[in-house]
Amino acid sequence: MAADTLTIAKLLEASLDSRQNKEAEIALRQEEKKPQFSIVVLQIVADGSQQYTTRLASALCFKNFVKRSWTDAYGNHKLPQDEVTTIKKELLGLMVSMPPGIQAQLGDAISVIADSDFYERWDTLVDDLVSRLTPDNAVVNNGVLHVAHSIFKRWRPLFRSDELFNEINHVVNRLGAPLLTLLQNTDQMVEANSTNKEALQQLFTTLNLIFKLFNDLNCQDLPPVFEDNLGGITTILQKYLTYDNALLHTEDDSESGPQEYARAEICEFCILFATKYEDAFGPYISQFITSAWNLLTTIGPETKYDILVSKALQFLTAVAADKQHAANFNNQEILEQVVEKVVLPNLALREADLEMFEDEPIEFIHRDLEGSDSDTRRRAATDFLRRLMEQYEQLVTSVVSKYIEHFTSDYAKDPKNNWKSKDTAVYLFSSIAAKGVSTSSAGIKSTNQLVDVISFFEKNIASDLISDGNVEPLLKVDAIKYLYTFRSQMTKEQWHQAFPLLVQCLGSSNYVVYTYAAIAVERVLSLTNDSNQPVFTREEVQPLSQELLAHLFQLMEKDPAPEKIQENEFLMRCVMRVLIVIKDGVLPITDVVLEHLIYITRTISKNPSNPRFYYYHFEALGALIRFAAPSQPAKLETELYTPFALALQQEVQEFMPYVFQLFAALLEANPSGTLSEYYKSIIPPMLLPGLWEFKGNIPALVRLLSSMIQRGSADMIAAHQIEPVLGIFQKLISTKTNESNAFDLLESVIVNFPVAALQPYFVPMLNIMLMRLEKSKTEAFTQRFVRFYHLVSARVDEGLGADFFIGVAEQVQTKVFVPLYLTIILPTTQKLSRPLDRKTAVLSLTRTLTDSAAFANTYPKGWTYTCDALLKLLEEPPLPLGKGDDLILDHDLDDVGFGVGFTPLNTCRKPLVDPWPQVGDLRKWVGKTVAESTARHGGRVQGFVRDRLGERERDVLAGYMRL
């Protein structure tokens, strides 16, 4: 039955009512399953007789539906093709005709569709976008440009490739010239509407979007259409960088307006062209430098100008990287002007900063500490000063040191009233003391040798860290941040004096102070020395751990609202780090830690709102499982099952990949155990397609299913679950994205199910793999296939082996094995890089030489080739298994990435298991196995060695047999 317009419209209205929105949303999800749902929702959006709020809710519903239901994990459309075609045909035209609020939602939906379909499955999109541009309707143009930018901005961080350049050329060839024409038209309309506030606001939004698209289209290379017209483009850009119209000023000093955003985007353009296309941009750059300097020396301190100031400073920073342009600053008098007119005004604390410190502390921390602070004035001014110091270290150090001395003296005269002077002095000193980029693991690793980092701390900062009272909270934050920044410059002895002071700061009543303390404690606990040994050992941290963890949990849980508990990810990251450092030292306090983590899991699952927080939360759970579960597996399985199962039952999608990984880790902690009833109950829903539709679930589900197979293979055979498991393998192996996961699952099947149970499936499984090798082979697929072959070939004692594989292959296709072995298996074997893969290959090749009837009788040349491949492998034996396996790699979350995809938990990553632990020295094992086989087969193998190998190969094998 098709979706019904009236029913859906009523449900959308009900979804706006807080008293019935949950029921309405559940009912809407049921309606989604009906044919033509998306079309009906768009019809409601287009229906002018409906209330605006209903139409807006319908647009939002459509966007969310598209996010969930446009493609599956394999990139295939989930909707019928006729529905897909209709949406693509009608959506853009509908969007441009809508009011701005609805337009934004539909534009986002187009971006989602384009993310999977553009441009190969939607090659008409750019032409359609261009056809919608108008000479005089800014509202329509803004809708079109917004969609274009939302699609093309994804090119900016990508690596160069032919595929990427083909896509960019496809767009530039169609959009480049119309975009330049639109820029000229918009410029003329700005002049014509200089007294029309509403028109100007729309037109400056257009300009801002055009400038953004300039940066999108030029991010990888400079297309001829822009290079040939660069003179005209820069004339207009220069005009609007200095343009100022009072009608565009915002009344709120904290709210940036369209004029600020457009000028900031022009600075972004200048940064791009100054760094990538200096040859083309060089003739125009001086006028932009002058304009940026004039802006910075005249603009006010209001926060609405922050984005413009930071971008202008970033432009000057980029320019100063060039020695020719930096030479303009190589003068003491000019540098003093730079410090006084540009650096100090943007480094000094403002009233708005103090208000944020008090009223929005977590936002203050995010801006001050993380990557987002690159758009703050302080960070931009600091980066500019450091860039100048790279060019003229002695001169800059000399000039800035005078100002540092001035501000520290000013503070000393009246510490109570002049405390801001000290804050400025600390920032100035940090700016010239640090060299290079601060790393997430070690902070600043190189310093300016003309200043003494430790001496400055002891003389000017340490007292603020030590004092219990009468210190401005911001100065205490400065002290903590200083230690955090220069943590690699301190010795172990110095840290043993400073660390208790950091821990003490966790007891502060000030939100920013105790959060910065948690940040610093976490980073110091992860700090290693030059020998890669931790500065603080488990033995040193464990005595503090119970009290430290209890206090961190108390800070997180003092407000029980879900959004408040998960507001501060830095506290949870510190919990995670303590658990990692103390390892099995957590055993005496497992009950307490587990109680808090379960409480937090239950609470935040009601409304997950901070991905960083719950990532660290699940990492903390992973650490607890890793170090506590091996000694008490039943306890942790029992305690954690309920909150984890609840998250799955409530379909908390954000948690599912993490929960699956943690369930797997619990099972892996006790591999010899049986499968409990509640794990058995999870298997049937895991084998249904629904959970596998979400890309982020797949690696975690494969790991969990593999761990269940390991512990419950007999139960799964009894429940007739082998075939559904192999159905999942078949689905996964069909795409490049999931082929590695497919082989992970298949290897678990091969190792844990008896051959007799798998017998009916080997031929179809191998047929699927051979078809992939023939039609869409990749290097990764080929290596995994060869790894699979060796796993089968090595398991002679379990009823498999090379002859078994050959028999299956011949059933798939007669005489397919010889070319497969000679052109795929043997050459790729030498490419295997993982020690365990190479070890498996050695066992496989050896058992082929000693136990294969086919190689003994049917493929005599193959026997020789196999021995050659074996000896090559043994010339580069694998490294000892598990080297470094006890380390938990320290990743910055921004490097890991998280969100809709899969984020692996590092604290409980799958342990590397050697299926052949009884085999140690491979050469010795090979020699022994060949010798035993010779005796077992009446000297047959020794005869092959004599007749089929050269003298060198015979000598090498003889040497192995003597070991």
JSON list of C-alpha atoms in Angstrom, two decimals, residues 700-864:
[
{"chain": "A", "resi": 700, "resn": "ALA", "atom": "CA", "xyz": [32.23, -4.32, 14.44]},
{"chain": "A", "resi": 701, "resn": "LEU", "atom": "CA", "xyz": [29.56, -6.87, 13.50]},
{"chain": "A", "resi": 702, "resn": "VAL", "atom": "CA", "xyz": [32.14, -9.01, 11.71]},
{"chain": "A", "resi": 703, "resn": "ARG", "atom": "CA", "xyz": [34.37, -8.98, 14.75]},
{"chain": "A", "resi": 704, "resn": "LEU", "atom": "CA", "xyz": [31.48, -9.85, 17.09]},
{"chain": "A", "resi": 705, "resn": "LEU", "atom": "CA", "xyz": [30.14, -12.60, 14.85]},
{"chain": "A", "resi": 706, "resn": "SER", "atom": "CA", "xyz": [33.65, -14.05, 14.51]},
{"chain": "A", "resi": 707, "resn": "SER", "atom": "CA", "xyz": [34.10, -14.12, 18.28]},
{"chain": "A", "resi": 708, "resn": "MET", "atom": "CA", "xyz": [30.71, -15.81, 18.67]},
{"chain": "A", "resi": 709, "resn": "ILE", "atom": "CA", "xyz": [31.67, -18.43, 16.09]},
{"chain": "A", "resi": 710, "resn": "GLN", "atom": "CA", "xyz": [34.84, -19.11, 18.05]},
{"chain": "A", "resi": 711, "resn": "ARG", "atom": "CA", "xyz": [32.94, -19.79, 21.26]},
{"chain": "A", "resi": 712, "resn": "GLY", "atom": "CA", "xyz": [29.69, -21.18, 19.93]},
{"chain": "A", "resi": 713, "resn": "SER", "atom": "CA", "xyz": [30.32, -23.00, 16.65]},
{"chain": "A", "resi": 714, "resn": "ALA", "atom": "CA", "xyz": [28.58, -26.18, 17.83]},
{"chain": "A", "resi": 715, "resn": "ASP", "atom": "CA", "xyz": [25.49, -24.24, 18.91]},
{"chain": "A", "resi": 716, "resn": "MET", "atom": "CA", "xyz": [25.41, -22.39, 15.60]},
{"chain": "A", "resi": 717, "resn": "ILE", "atom": "CA", "xyz": [25.61, -25.65, 13.64]},
{"chain": "A", "resi": 718, "resn": "ALA", "atom": "CA", "xyz": [22.71, -27.01, 15.67]},
{"chain": "A", "resi": 719, "resn": "ALA", "atom": "CA", "xyz": [20.73, -23.83, 14.97]},
{"chain": "A", "resi": 720, "resn": "HIS", "atom": "CA", "xyz": [21.44, -24.11, 11.20]},
{"chain": "A", "resi": 721, "resn": "GLN", "atom": "CA", "xyz": [23.20, -20.74, 11.19]},
{"chain": "A", "resi": 722, "resn": "ILE", "atom": "CA", "xyz": [26.18, -21.53, 8.94]},
{"chain": "A", "resi": 723, "resn": "GLU", "atom": "CA", "xyz": [24.31, -20.70, 5.75]},
{"chain": "A", "resi": 724, "resn": "PRO", "atom": "CA", "xyz": [23.14, -17.22, 6.93]},
{"chain": "A", "resi": 725, "resn": "VAL", "atom": "CA", "xyz": [26.71, -16.48, 8.06]},
{"chain": "A", "resi": 726, "resn": "LEU", "atom": "CA", "xyz": [28.04, -17.38, 4.62]},
{"chain": "A", "resi": 727, "resn": "GLY", "atom": "CA", "xyz": [25.26, -15.28, 3.09]},
{"chain": "A", "resi": 728, "resn": "ILE", "atom": "CA", "xyz": [26.74, -12.30, 4.91]},
{"chain": "A", "resi": 729, "resn": "PHE", "atom": "CA", "xyz": [30.17, -13.23, 3.55]},
{"chain": "A", "resi": 730, "resn": "GLN", "atom": "CA", "xyz": [28.72, -13.33, 0.03]},
{"chain": "A", "resi": 731, "resn": "LYS", "atom": "CA", "xyz": [27.21, -9.86, 0.44]},
{"chain": "A", "resi": 732, "resn": "LEU", "atom": "CA", "xyz": [30.37, -8.34, 1.91]},
{"chain": "A", "resi": 733, "resn": "ILE", "atom": "CA", "xyz": [32.72, -9.85, -0.66]},
{"chain": "A", "resi": 734, "resn": "SER", "atom": "CA", "xyz": [30.78, -8.17, -3.47]},
{"chain": "A", "resi": 735, "resn": "THR", "atom": "CA", "xyz": [32.23, -4.71, -2.74]},
{"chain": "A", "resi": 736, "resn": "LYS", "atom": "CA", "xyz": [35.77, -3.39, -2.46]},
{"chain": "A", "resi": 737, "resn": "THR", "atom": "CA", "xyz": [34.85, -1.48, 0.69]},
{"chain": "A", "resi": 738, "resn": "ASN", "atom": "CA", "xyz": [33.96, -4.60, 2.65]},
{"chain": "A", "resi": 739, "resn": "GLU", "atom": "CA", "xyz": [36.15, -7.29, 1.09]},
{"chain": "A", "resi": 740, "resn": "SER", "atom": "CA", "xyz": [38.59, -7.26, 4.02]},
{"chain": "A", "resi": 741, "resn": "ASN", "atom": "CA", "xyz": [35.73, -7.72, 6.49]},
{"chain": "A", "resi": 742, "resn": "ALA", "atom": "CA", "xyz": [34.39, -10.56, 4.33]},
{"chain": "A", "resi": 743, "resn": "PHE", "atom": "CA", "xyz": [37.68, -12.44, 4.53]},
{"chain": "A", "resi": 744, "resn": "ASP", "atom": "CA", "xyz": [37.93, -11.82, 8.30]},
{"chain": "A", "resi": 745, "resn": "LEU", "atom": "CA", "xyz": [34.55, -13.53, 8.68]},
{"chain": "A", "resi": 746, "resn": "LEU", "atom": "CA", "xyz": [35.45, -16.36, 6.32]},
{"chain": "A", "resi": 747, "resn": "GLU", "atom": "CA", "xyz": [38.72, -17.09, 8.12]},
{"chain": "A", "resi": 748, "resn": "SER", "atom": "CA", "xyz": [36.80, -17.41, 11.39]},
{"chain": "A", "resi": 749, "resn": "VAL", "atom": "CA", "xyz": [34.40, -19.81, 9.68]},
{"chain": "A", "resi": 750, "resn": "ILE", "atom": "CA", "xyz": [37.26, -21.95, 8.31]},
{"chain": "A", "resi": 751, "resn": "VAL", "atom": "CA", "xyz": [39.11, -22.11, 11.63]},
{"chain": "A", "resi": 752, "resn": "ASN", "atom": "CA", "xyz": [36.14, -22.82, 13.89]},
{"chain": "A", "resi": 753, "resn": "PHE", "atom": "CA", "xyz": [33.60, -24.93, 11.95]},
{"chain": "A", "resi": 754, "resn": "PRO", "atom": "CA", "xyz": [34.41, -28.58, 11.14]},
{"chain": "A", "resi": 755, "resn": "VAL", "atom": "CA", "xyz": [35.09, -29.35, 7.49]},
{"chain": "A", "resi": 756, "resn": "ALA", "atom": "CA", "xyz": [32.11, -31.70, 7.28]},
{"chain": "A", "resi": 757, "resn": "ALA", "atom": "CA", "xyz": [29.72, -28.91, 8.22]},
{"chain": "A", "resi": 758, "resn": "LEU", "atom": "CA", "xyz": [31.21, -26.62, 5.57]},
{"chain": "A", "resi": 759, "resn": "GLN", "atom": "CA", "xyz": [31.46, -29.21, 2.80]},
{"chain": "A", "resi": 760, "resn": "PRO", "atom": "CA", "xyz": [28.33, -28.11, 0.87]},
{"chain": "A", "resi": 761, "resn": "TYR", "atom": "CA", "xyz": [29.50, -24.49, 0.74]},
{"chain": "A", "resi": 762, "resn": "PHE", "atom": "CA", "xyz": [33.12, -24.64, -0.43]},
{"chain": "A", "resi": 763, "resn": "VAL", "atom": "CA", "xyz": [32.34, -24.75, -4.14]},
{"chain": "A", "resi": 764, "resn": "PRO", "atom": "CA", "xyz": [29.93, -21.76, -4.18]},
{"chain": "A", "resi": 765, "resn": "MET", "atom": "CA", "xyz": [32.27, -19.79, -1.86]},
{"chain": "A", "resi": 766, "resn": "LEU", "atom": "CA", "xyz": [35.29, -20.35, -4.10]},
{"chain": "A", "resi": 767, "resn": "ASN", "atom": "CA", "xyz": [33.22, -19.62, -7.18]},
{"chain": "A", "resi": 768, "resn": "ILE", "atom": "CA", "xyz": [32.32, -16.19, -5.79]},
{"chain": "A", "resi": 769, "resn": "MET", "atom": "CA", "xyz": [35.98, -15.43, -5.04]},
{"chain": "A", "resi": 770, "resn": "LEU", "atom": "CA", "xyz": [37.19, -16.55, -8.45]},
{"chain": "A", "resi": 771, "resn": "MET", "atom": "CA", "xyz": [34.57, -14.37, -10.15]},
{"chain": "A", "resi": 772, "resn": "ARG", "atom": "CA", "xyz": [35.87, -11.37, -8.18]},
{"chain": "A", "resi": 773, "resn": "LEU", "atom": "CA", "xyz": [39.44, -12.22, -9.19]},
{"chain": "A", "resi": 774, "resn": "GLU", "atom": "CA", "xyz": [38.36, -12.34, -12.82]},
{"chain": "A", "resi": 775, "resn": "LYS", "atom": "CA", "xyz": [36.07, -9.28, -12.98]},
{"chain": "A", "resi": 776, "resn": "SER", "atom": "CA", "xyz": [37.12, -6.76, -10.32]},
{"chain": "A", "resi": 777, "resn": "LYS", "atom": "CA", "xyz": [40.42, -7.79, -8.80]},
{"chain": "A", "resi": 778, "resn": "THR", "atom": "CA", "xyz": [42.23, -5.39, -6.47]},
{"chain": "A", "resi": 779, "resn": "GLU", "atom": "CA", "xyz": [45.63, -5.78, -4.85]},
{"chain": "A", "resi": 780, "resn": "ALA", "atom": "CA", "xyz": [44.01, -5.93, -1.41]},
{"chain": "A", "resi": 781, "resn": "PHE", "atom": "CA", "xyz": [41.52, -8.59, -2.55]},
{"chain": "A", "resi": 782, "resn": "THR", "atom": "CA", "xyz": [44.27, -10.64, -4.16]},
{"chain": "A", "resi": 783, "resn": "GLN", "atom": "CA", "xyz": [46.38, -10.64, -1.00]},
{"chain": "A", "resi": 784, "resn": "ARG", "atom": "CA", "xyz": [43.42, -11.62, 1.16]},
{"chain": "A", "resi": 785, "resn": "PHE", "atom": "CA", "xyz": [42.50, -14.41, -1.26]},
{"chain": "A", "resi": 786, "resn": "VAL", "atom": "CA", "xyz": [46.07, -15.77, -1.15]},
{"chain": "A", "resi": 787, "resn": "ARG", "atom": "CA", "xyz": [46.05, -15.49, 2.63]},
{"chain": "A", "resi": 788, "resn": "PHE", "atom": "CA", "xyz": [42.80, -17.53, 2.61]},
{"chain": "A", "resi": 789, "resn": "TYR", "atom": "CA", "xyz": [44.36, -20.13, 0.33]},
{"chain": "A", "resi": 790, "resn": "HIS", "atom": "CA", "xyz": [47.32, -20.61, 2.66]},
{"chain": "A", "resi": 791, "resn": "LEU", "atom": "CA", "xyz": [45.02, -20.92, 5.68]},
{"chain": "A", "resi": 792, "resn": "VAL", "atom": "CA", "xyz": [43.17, -23.76, 3.93]},
{"chain": "A", "resi": 793, "resn": "SER", "atom": "CA", "xyz": [46.34, -25.34, 2.57]},
{"chain": "A", "resi": 794, "resn": "ALA", "atom": "CA", "xyz": [48.09, -25.33, 5.96]},
{"chain": "A", "resi": 795, "resn": "ARG", "atom": "CA", "xyz": [45.22, -27.05, 7.80]},
{"chain": "A", "resi": 796, "resn": "VAL", "atom": "CA", "xyz": [45.98, -30.56, 6.58]},
{"chain": "A", "resi": 797, "resn": "ASP", "atom": "CA", "xyz": [45.43, -32.13, 9.99]},
{"chain": "A", "resi": 798, "resn": "GLU", "atom": "CA", "xyz": [41.91, -30.63, 10.13]},
{"chain": "A", "resi": 799, "resn": "GLY", "atom": "CA", "xyz": [40.89, -32.27, 6.84]},
{"chain": "A", "resi": 800, "resn": "LEU", "atom": "CA", "xyz": [41.81, -29.43, 4.51]},
{"chain": "A", "resi": 801, "resn": "GLY", "atom": "CA", "xyz": [45.12, -28.86, 2.68]},
{"chain": "A", "resi": 802, "resn": "ALA", "atom": "CA", "xyz": [46.27, -28.13, -0.85]},
{"chain": "A", "resi": 803, "resn": "ASP", "atom": "CA", "xyz": [44.64, -31.24, -2.30]},
{"chain": "A", "resi": 804, "resn": "PHE", "atom": "CA", "xyz": [41.32, -30.31, -0.74]},
{"chain": "A", "resi": 805, "resn": "PHE", "atom": "CA", "xyz": [41.53, -26.81, -2.28]},
{"chain": "A", "resi": 806, "resn": "ILE", "atom": "CA", "xyz": [42.48, -28.27, -5.67]},
{"chain": "A", "resi": 807, "resn": "GLY", "atom": "CA", "xyz": [39.48, -30.59, -5.56]},
{"chain": "A", "resi": 808, "resn": "VAL", "atom": "CA", "xyz": [37.11, -27.71, -4.83]},
{"chain": "A", "resi": 809, "resn": "ALA", "atom": "CA", "xyz": [38.70, -25.53, -7.54]},
{"chain": "A", "resi": 810, "resn": "GLU", "atom": "CA", "xyz": [38.32, -28.28, -10.15]},
{"chain": "A", "resi": 811, "resn": "GLN", "atom": "CA", "xyz": [34.62, -28.51, -9.31]},
{"chain": "A", "resi": 812, "resn": "VAL", "atom": "CA", "xyz": [34.27, -24.79, -9.96]},
{"chain": "A", "resi": 813, "resn": "GLN", "atom": "CA", "xyz": [36.14, -24.95, -13.28]},
{"chain": "A", "resi": 814, "resn": "THR", "atom": "CA", "xyz": [38.25, -27.68, -14.80]},
{"chain": "A", "resi": 815, "resn": "LYS", "atom": "CA", "xyz": [42.01, -26.97, -14.87]},
{"chain": "A", "resi": 816, "resn": "VAL", "atom": "CA", "xyz": [41.57, -23.60, -13.17]},
{"chain": "A", "resi": 817, "resn": "PHE", "atom": "CA", "xyz": [44.03, -24.33, -10.38]},
{"chain": "A", "resi": 818, "resn": "VAL", "atom": "CA", "xyz": [47.31, -24.32, -12.33]},
{"chain": "A", "resi": 819, "resn": "PRO", "atom": "CA", "xyz": [46.99, -20.77, -13.74]},
{"chain": "A", "resi": 820, "resn": "LEU", "atom": "CA", "xyz": [45.54, -19.60, -10.43]},
{"chain": "A", "resi": 821, "resn": "TYR", "atom": "CA", "xyz": [48.51, -21.03, -8.52]},
{"chain": "A", "resi": 822, "resn": "LEU", "atom": "CA", "xyz": [51.20, -19.84, -10.93]},
{"chain": "A", "resi": 823, "resn": "THR", "atom": "CA", "xyz": [49.89, -16.32, -11.69]},
{"chain": "A", "resi": 824, "resn": "ILE", "atom": "CA", "xyz": [48.11, -15.37, -8.46]},
{"chain": "A", "resi": 825, "resn": "ILE", "atom": "CA", "xyz": [49.04, -17.48, -5.45]},
{"chain": "A", "resi": 826, "resn": "LEU", "atom": "CA", "xyz": [52.82, -17.89, -5.80]},
{"chain": "A", "resi": 827, "resn": "PRO", "atom": "CA", "xyz": [53.66, -14.32, -6.92]},
{"chain": "A", "resi": 828, "resn": "THR", "atom": "CA", "xyz": [51.39, -12.74, -4.30]},
{"chain": "A", "resi": 829, "resn": "THR", "atom": "CA", "xyz": [52.77, -14.93, -1.53]},
{"chain": "A", "resi": 830, "resn": "GLN", "atom": "CA", "xyz": [56.04, -13.03, -1.69]},
{"chain": "A", "resi": 831, "resn": "LYS", "atom": "CA", "xyz": [54.15, -9.76, -1.19]},
{"chain": "A", "resi": 832, "resn": "LEU", "atom": "CA", "xyz": [52.63, -10.82, 2.13]},
{"chain": "A", "resi": 833, "resn": "SER", "atom": "CA", "xyz": [54.02, -8.46, 4.74]},
{"chain": "A", "resi": 834, "resn": "ARG", "atom": "CA", "xyz": [52.41, -9.37, 8.05]},
{"chain": "A", "resi": 835, "resn": "PRO", "atom": "CA", "xyz": [54.59, -11.81, 10.02]},
{"chain": "A", "resi": 836, "resn": "LEU", "atom": "CA", "xyz": [51.63, -14.07, 10.79]},
{"chain": "A", "resi": 837, "resn": "ASP", "atom": "CA", "xyz": [50.58, -14.20, 7.12]},
{"chain": "A", "resi": 838, "resn": "ARG", "atom": "CA", "xyz": [54.10, -15.14, 6.09]},
{"chain": "A", "resi": 839, "resn": "LYS", "atom": "CA", "xyz": [54.22, -17.81, 8.80]},
{"chain": "A", "resi": 840, "resn": "THR", "atom": "CA", "xyz": [50.94, -19.30, 7.57]},
{"chain": "A", "resi": 841, "resn": "ALA", "atom": "CA", "xyz": [52.31, -19.29, 4.02]},
{"chain": "A", "resi": 842, "resn": "VAL", "atom": "CA", "xyz": [55.45, -21.16, 5.17]},
{"chain": "A", "resi": 843, "resn": "LEU", "atom": "CA", "xyz": [53.32, -23.84, 6.84]},
{"chain": "A", "resi": 844, "resn": "SER", "atom": "CA", "xyz": [51.07, -24.03, 3.79]},
{"chain": "A", "resi": 845, "resn": "LEU", "atom": "CA", "xyz": [53.90, -24.42, 1.29]},
{"chain": "A", "resi": 846, "resn": "THR", "atom": "CA", "xyz": [55.72, -26.91, 3.50]},
{"chain": "A", "resi": 847, "resn": "ARG", "atom": "CA", "xyz": [52.62, -29.10, 3.93]},
{"chain": "A", "resi": 848, "resn": "THR", "atom": "CA", "xyz": [52.10, -28.91, 0.17]},
{"chain": "A", "resi": 849, "resn": "LEU", "atom": "CA", "xyz": [55.61, -30.27, -0.39]},
{"chain": "A", "resi": 850, "resn": "THR", "atom": "CA", "xyz": [55.24, -33.03, 2.20]},
{"chain": "A", "resi": 851, "resn": "ASP", "atom": "CA", "xyz": [51.59, -34.06, 2.03]},
{"chain": "A", "resi": 852, "resn": "SER", "atom": "CA", "xyz": [50.05, -33.14, -1.33]},
{"chain": "A", "resi": 853, "resn": "ALA", "atom": "CA", "xyz": [49.43, -36.06, -3.67]},
{"chain": "A", "resi": 854, "resn": "ALA", "atom": "CA", "xyz": [48.51, -33.66, -6.46]},
{"chain": "A", "resi": 855, "resn": "PHE", "atom": "CA", "xyz": [51.85, -31.86, -6.29]},
{"chain": "A", "resi": 856, "resn": "ALA", "atom": "CA", "xyz": [53.69, -35.16, -5.89]},
{"chain": "A", "resi": 857, "resn": "ASN", "atom": "CA", "xyz": [52.12, -36.79, -8.93]},
{"chain": "A", "resi": 858, "resn": "THR", "atom": "CA", "xyz": [50.18, -34.36, -11.12]},
{"chain": "A", "resi": 859, "resn": "TYR", "atom": "CA", "xyz": [52.14, -31.10, -10.79]},
{"chain": "A", "resi": 860, "resn": "PRO", "atom": "CA", "xyz": [55.86, -32.03, -10.54]},
{"chain": "A", "resi": 861, "resn": "LYS", "atom": "CA", "xyz": [56.98, -28.61, -11.78]},
{"chain": "A", "resi": 862, "resn": "GLY", "atom": "CA", "xyz": [54.58, -27.05, -9.30]},
{"chain": "A", "resi": 863, "resn": "TRP", "atom": "CA", "xyz": [56.38, -28.91, -6.53]},
{"chain": "A", "resi": 864, "resn": "THR", "atom": "CA", "xyz": [59.64, -27.24, -7.58]}
]
